[in-house]
Short mmCIF file of C-alpha atoms in Angstrom, two decimals:
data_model
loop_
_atom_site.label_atom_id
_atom_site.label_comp_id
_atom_site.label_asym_id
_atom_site.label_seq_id
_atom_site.Cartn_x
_atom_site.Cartn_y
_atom_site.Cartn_z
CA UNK A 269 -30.06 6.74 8.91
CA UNK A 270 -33.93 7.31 9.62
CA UNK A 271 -34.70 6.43 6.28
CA UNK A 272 -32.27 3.03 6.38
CA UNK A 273 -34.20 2.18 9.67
CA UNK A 274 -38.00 3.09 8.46
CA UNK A 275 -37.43 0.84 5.55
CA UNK A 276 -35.95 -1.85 7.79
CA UNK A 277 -39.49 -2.03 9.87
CA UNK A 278 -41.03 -1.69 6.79
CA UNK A 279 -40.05 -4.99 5.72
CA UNK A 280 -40.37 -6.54 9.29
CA UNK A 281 -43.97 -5.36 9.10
CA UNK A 282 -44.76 -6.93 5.63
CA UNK A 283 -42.97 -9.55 6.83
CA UNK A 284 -45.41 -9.70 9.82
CA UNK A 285 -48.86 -9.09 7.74
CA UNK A 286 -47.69 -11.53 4.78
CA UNK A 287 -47.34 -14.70 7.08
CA UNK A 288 -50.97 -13.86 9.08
CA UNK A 289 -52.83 -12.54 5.60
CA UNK A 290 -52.26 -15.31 3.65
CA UNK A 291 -51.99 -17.55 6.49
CA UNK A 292 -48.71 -19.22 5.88
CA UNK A 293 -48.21 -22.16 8.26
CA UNK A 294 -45.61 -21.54 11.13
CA UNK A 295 -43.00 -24.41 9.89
CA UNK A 296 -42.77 -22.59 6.35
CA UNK A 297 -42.32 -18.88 7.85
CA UNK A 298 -43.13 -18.17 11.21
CA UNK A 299 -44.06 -14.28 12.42
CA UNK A 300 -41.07 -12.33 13.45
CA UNK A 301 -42.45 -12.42 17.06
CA UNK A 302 -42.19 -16.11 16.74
CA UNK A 303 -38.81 -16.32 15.91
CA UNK A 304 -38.00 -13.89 18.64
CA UNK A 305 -39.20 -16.04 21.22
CA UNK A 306 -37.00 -18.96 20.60
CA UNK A 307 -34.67 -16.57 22.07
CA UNK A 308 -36.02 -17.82 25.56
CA UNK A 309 -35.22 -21.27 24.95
CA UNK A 310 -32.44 -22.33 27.76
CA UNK A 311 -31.42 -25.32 25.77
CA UNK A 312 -30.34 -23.41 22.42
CA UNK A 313 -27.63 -21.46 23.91
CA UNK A 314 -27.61 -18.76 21.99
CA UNK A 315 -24.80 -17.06 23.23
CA UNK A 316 -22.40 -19.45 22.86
CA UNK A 317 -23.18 -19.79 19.08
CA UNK A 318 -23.93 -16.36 18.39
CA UNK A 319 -20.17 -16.00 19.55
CA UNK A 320 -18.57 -19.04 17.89
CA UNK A 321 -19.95 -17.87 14.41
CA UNK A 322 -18.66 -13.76 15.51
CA UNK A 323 -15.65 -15.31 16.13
CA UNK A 324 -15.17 -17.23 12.81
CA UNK A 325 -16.28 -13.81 10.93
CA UNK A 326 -14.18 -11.39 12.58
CA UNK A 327 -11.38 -13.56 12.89
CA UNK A 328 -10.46 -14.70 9.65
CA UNK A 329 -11.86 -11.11 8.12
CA UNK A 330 -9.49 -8.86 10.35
CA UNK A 331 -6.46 -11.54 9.59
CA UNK A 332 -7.83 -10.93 5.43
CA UNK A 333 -7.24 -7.28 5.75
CA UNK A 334 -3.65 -7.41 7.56
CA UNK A 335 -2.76 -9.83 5.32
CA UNK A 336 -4.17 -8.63 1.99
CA UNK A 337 -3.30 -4.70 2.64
CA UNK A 338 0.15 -6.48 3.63
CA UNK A 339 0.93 -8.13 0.38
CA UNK A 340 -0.82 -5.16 -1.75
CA UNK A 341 2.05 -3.01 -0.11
CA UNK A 342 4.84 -5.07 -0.97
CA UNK A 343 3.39 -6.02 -4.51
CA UNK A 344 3.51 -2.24 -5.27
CA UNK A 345 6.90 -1.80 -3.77
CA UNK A 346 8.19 -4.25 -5.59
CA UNK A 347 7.52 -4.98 -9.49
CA UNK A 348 9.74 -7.85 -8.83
CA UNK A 349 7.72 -9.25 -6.42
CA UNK A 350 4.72 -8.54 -7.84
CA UNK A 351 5.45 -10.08 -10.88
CA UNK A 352 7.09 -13.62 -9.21
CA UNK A 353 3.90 -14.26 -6.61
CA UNK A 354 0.84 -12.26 -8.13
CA UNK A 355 0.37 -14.79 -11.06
CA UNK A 356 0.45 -17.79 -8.39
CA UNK A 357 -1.96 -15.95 -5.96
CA UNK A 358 -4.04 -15.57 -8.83
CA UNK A 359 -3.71 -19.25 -10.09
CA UNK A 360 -4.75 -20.31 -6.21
CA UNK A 361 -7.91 -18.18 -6.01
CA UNK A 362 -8.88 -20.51 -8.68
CA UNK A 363 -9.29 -23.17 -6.62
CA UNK A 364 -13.40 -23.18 -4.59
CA UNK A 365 -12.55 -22.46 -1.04
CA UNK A 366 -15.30 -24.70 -0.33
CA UNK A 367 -13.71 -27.20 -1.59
CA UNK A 368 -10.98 -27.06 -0.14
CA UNK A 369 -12.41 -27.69 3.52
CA UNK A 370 -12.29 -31.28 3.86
CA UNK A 371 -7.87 -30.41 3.43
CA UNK A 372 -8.65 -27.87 6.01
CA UNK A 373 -10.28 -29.96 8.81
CA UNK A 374 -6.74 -32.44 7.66
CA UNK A 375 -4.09 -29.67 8.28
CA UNK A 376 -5.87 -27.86 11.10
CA UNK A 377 -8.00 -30.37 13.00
CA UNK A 378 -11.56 -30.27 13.31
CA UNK A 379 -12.90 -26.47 15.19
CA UNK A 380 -13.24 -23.08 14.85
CA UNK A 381 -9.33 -21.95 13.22
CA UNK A 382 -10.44 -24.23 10.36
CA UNK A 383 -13.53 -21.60 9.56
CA UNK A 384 -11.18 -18.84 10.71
CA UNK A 385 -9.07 -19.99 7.56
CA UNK A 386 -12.21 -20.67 5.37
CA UNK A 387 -13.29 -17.31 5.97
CA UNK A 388 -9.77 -16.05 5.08
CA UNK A 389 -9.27 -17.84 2.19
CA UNK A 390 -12.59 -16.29 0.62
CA UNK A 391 -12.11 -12.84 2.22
CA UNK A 392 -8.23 -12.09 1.21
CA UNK A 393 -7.94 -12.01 -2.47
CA UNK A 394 -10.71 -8.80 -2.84
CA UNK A 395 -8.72 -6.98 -0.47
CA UNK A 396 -5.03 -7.60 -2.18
CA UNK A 397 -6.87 -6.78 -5.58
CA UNK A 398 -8.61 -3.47 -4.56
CA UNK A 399 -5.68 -1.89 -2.64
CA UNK A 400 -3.18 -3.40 -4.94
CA UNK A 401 -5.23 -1.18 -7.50
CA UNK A 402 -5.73 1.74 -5.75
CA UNK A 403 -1.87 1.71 -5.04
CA UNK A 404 -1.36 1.78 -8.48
CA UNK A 405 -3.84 4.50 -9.45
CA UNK A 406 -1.70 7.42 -8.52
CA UNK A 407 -1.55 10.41 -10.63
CA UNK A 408 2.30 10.11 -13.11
CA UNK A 409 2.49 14.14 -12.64
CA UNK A 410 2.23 14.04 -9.13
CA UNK A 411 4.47 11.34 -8.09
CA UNK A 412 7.09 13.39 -10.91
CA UNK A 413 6.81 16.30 -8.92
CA UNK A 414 7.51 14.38 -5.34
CA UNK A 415 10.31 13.10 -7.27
CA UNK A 416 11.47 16.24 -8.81
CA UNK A 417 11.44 17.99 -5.35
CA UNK A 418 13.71 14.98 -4.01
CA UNK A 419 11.41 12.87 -2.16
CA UNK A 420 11.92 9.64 -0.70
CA UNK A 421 10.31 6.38 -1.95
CA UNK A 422 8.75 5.90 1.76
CA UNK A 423 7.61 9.40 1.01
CA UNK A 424 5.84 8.90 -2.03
CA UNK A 425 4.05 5.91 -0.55
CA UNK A 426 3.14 7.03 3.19
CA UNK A 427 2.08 10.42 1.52
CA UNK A 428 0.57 9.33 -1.86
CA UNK A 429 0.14 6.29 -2.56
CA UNK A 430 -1.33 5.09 0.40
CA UNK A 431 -4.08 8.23 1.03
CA UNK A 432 -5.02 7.84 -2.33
CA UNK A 433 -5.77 3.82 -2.19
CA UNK A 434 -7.70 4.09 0.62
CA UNK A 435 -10.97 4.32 -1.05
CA UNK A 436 -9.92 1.06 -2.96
CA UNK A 437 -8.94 -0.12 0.48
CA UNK A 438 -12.41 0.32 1.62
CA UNK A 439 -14.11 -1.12 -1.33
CA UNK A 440 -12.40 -4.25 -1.19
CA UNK A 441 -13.35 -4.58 3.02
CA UNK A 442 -16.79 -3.72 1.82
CA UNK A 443 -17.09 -6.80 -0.60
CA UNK A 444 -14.99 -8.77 2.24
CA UNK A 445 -18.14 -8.23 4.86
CA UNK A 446 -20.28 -10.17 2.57
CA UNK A 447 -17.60 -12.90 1.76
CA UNK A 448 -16.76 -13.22 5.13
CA UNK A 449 -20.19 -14.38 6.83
CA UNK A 450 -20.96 -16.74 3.79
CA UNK A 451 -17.38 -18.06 4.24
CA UNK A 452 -18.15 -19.03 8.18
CA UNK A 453 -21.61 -20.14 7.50
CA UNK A 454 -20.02 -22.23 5.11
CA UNK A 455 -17.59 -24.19 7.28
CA UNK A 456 -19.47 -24.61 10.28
CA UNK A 457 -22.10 -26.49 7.23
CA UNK A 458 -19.25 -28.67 6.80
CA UNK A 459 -17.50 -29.55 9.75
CA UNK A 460 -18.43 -28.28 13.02
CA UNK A 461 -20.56 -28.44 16.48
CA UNK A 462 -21.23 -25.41 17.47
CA UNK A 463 -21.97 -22.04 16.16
CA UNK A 464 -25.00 -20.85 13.83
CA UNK A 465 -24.64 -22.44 10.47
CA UNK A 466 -24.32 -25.81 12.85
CA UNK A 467 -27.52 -24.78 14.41
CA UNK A 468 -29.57 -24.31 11.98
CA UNK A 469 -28.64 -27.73 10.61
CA UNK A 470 -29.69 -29.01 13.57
CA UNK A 471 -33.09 -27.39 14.02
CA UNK A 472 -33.70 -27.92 10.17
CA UNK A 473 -34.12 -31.89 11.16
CA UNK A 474 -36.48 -30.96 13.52
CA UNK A 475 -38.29 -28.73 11.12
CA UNK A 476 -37.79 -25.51 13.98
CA UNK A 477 -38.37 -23.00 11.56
CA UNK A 478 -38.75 -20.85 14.39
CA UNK A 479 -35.00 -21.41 15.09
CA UNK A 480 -33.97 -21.38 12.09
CA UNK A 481 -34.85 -17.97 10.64
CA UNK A 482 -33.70 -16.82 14.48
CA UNK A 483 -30.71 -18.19 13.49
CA UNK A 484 -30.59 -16.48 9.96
CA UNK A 485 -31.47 -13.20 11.58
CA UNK A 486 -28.31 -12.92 14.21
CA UNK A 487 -26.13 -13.81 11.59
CA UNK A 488 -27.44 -10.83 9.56
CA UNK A 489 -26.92 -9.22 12.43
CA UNK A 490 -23.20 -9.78 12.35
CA UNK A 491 -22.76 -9.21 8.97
CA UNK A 492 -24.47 -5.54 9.86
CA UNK A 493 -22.62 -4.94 12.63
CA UNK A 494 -19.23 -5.76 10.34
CA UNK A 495 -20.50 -3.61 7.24
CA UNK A 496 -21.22 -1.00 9.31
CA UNK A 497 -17.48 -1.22 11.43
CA UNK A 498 -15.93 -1.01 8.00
CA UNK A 499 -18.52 1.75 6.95
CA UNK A 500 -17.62 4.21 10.13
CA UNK A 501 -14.35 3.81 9.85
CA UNK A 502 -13.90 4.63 5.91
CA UNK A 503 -15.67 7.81 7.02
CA UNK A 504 -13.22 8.22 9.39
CA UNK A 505 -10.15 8.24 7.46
CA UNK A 506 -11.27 8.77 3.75
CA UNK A 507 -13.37 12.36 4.99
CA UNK A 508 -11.10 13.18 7.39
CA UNK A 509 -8.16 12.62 4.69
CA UNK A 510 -10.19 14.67 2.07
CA UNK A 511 -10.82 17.50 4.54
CA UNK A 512 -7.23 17.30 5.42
CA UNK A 513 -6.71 18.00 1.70
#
């Protein structure tokens, strides 16, 4: 952790002596001092978009991993199942996400569900892949010997199947973080009037660059604060699991 957060001022500090060293004018990179002081502006209202945007991220990633771990379990329960709807869900990640936004803001009306769904759509199909997979990894002696000592289907899966795909679960939330903050910034680039992405749009016309890397920097800062969420608790269950082992 020191060593994550040393590097991390690190850069701020290059960041810093690069801009006044080679003398970069403000509107192409301002100092990281400058960009924090937009953060006095009364008229940017930066809580209300810092939230908006959280809200699109967290929303449509949380409803991803319900959903996705969801179908993963019933794809692996049953082969049936899995073979009917995996090919389709397959066939409809095809399709850019992005693109899909203008049918979005149809169905759902113009506002913040619509990037809830955008960030969904991008987030969900990594997560039903990796846990699908990790559901399916499970050692053919040990689930005979479960069997050969008369356990129960529900058995197999709550006790092995399940512990065993939760690193896969984890992976797939991992790549998810990533997915999900492009996803938001995305949609409120399309269609929105509020939140971030919008924000910087609007400050870009005014050449703000001050905003505008402000702007970049909180949504880092929600991506962070995501990664990391997913980050404490895979150390949570995956160490605990392993130590229960």
């Amino acid at each position: 952790m020191a060593i994550a957060t040393a590097v991390h001022i690190a850069f701020v500090a290059f960041w810093w002596l690069a801009v006044i060293l080679g003398d970069v004018p403000e509107y192409i990179l301002p100092t990281p001092w400058l960009a924090l002081k937009t953060l006095g502006e009364p008229n940017f209202n930066w809580v209300m978009h810092f939230t908006v945007t959280a809200q699109e991220i967290f929303g449509g990633y949380i409803l991803a991993v319900i959903v996705g771990v969801a179908f993963a379990m019933f794809f692996t329960w049953s082969a049936r199942l899995d073979a009917a709807l995996m090919p389709l869900l397959v066939t409809l990640n095809m399709i850019p996400k992005v693109a899909m936004a203008p049918l979005f803001i149809v169905w759902l009306r113009f506002g913040i569900q619509t990037n809830i769904v955008i960030t969904f759509t991008i987030c969900f199909f990594p997560i039903l892949l990796n846990t699908a997979r990790g559901l399916r990894e499970v050692e053919p002696d040990l689930l005979d010997l479960v069997r050969a000592l008369n356990g129960s289907r529900w058995q197999i899966f709550s006790k092995i199947q399940l512990p065993g795909a939760l690193p896969y679960v984890f992976s797939g939330m991992k790549v998810a973080t990533v997915l999900a903050v492009a996803g938001a910034i995305v949609g409120e680039f399309i269609q929105s009037d509020r939140g971030l992405g919008w924000f910087m749009l609007v400050t870009q016309e005014a050449l703000n660059t001050d905003a505008m890397v402000m702007a970049l920097l909180l949504v880092t800062l929600i991506g962070v604060v995501l990664y990391g969420s997913v980050i404490l608790l895979e150390r949570i269950f995956v160490v605990q699991d392993a130590r229960v082992e």
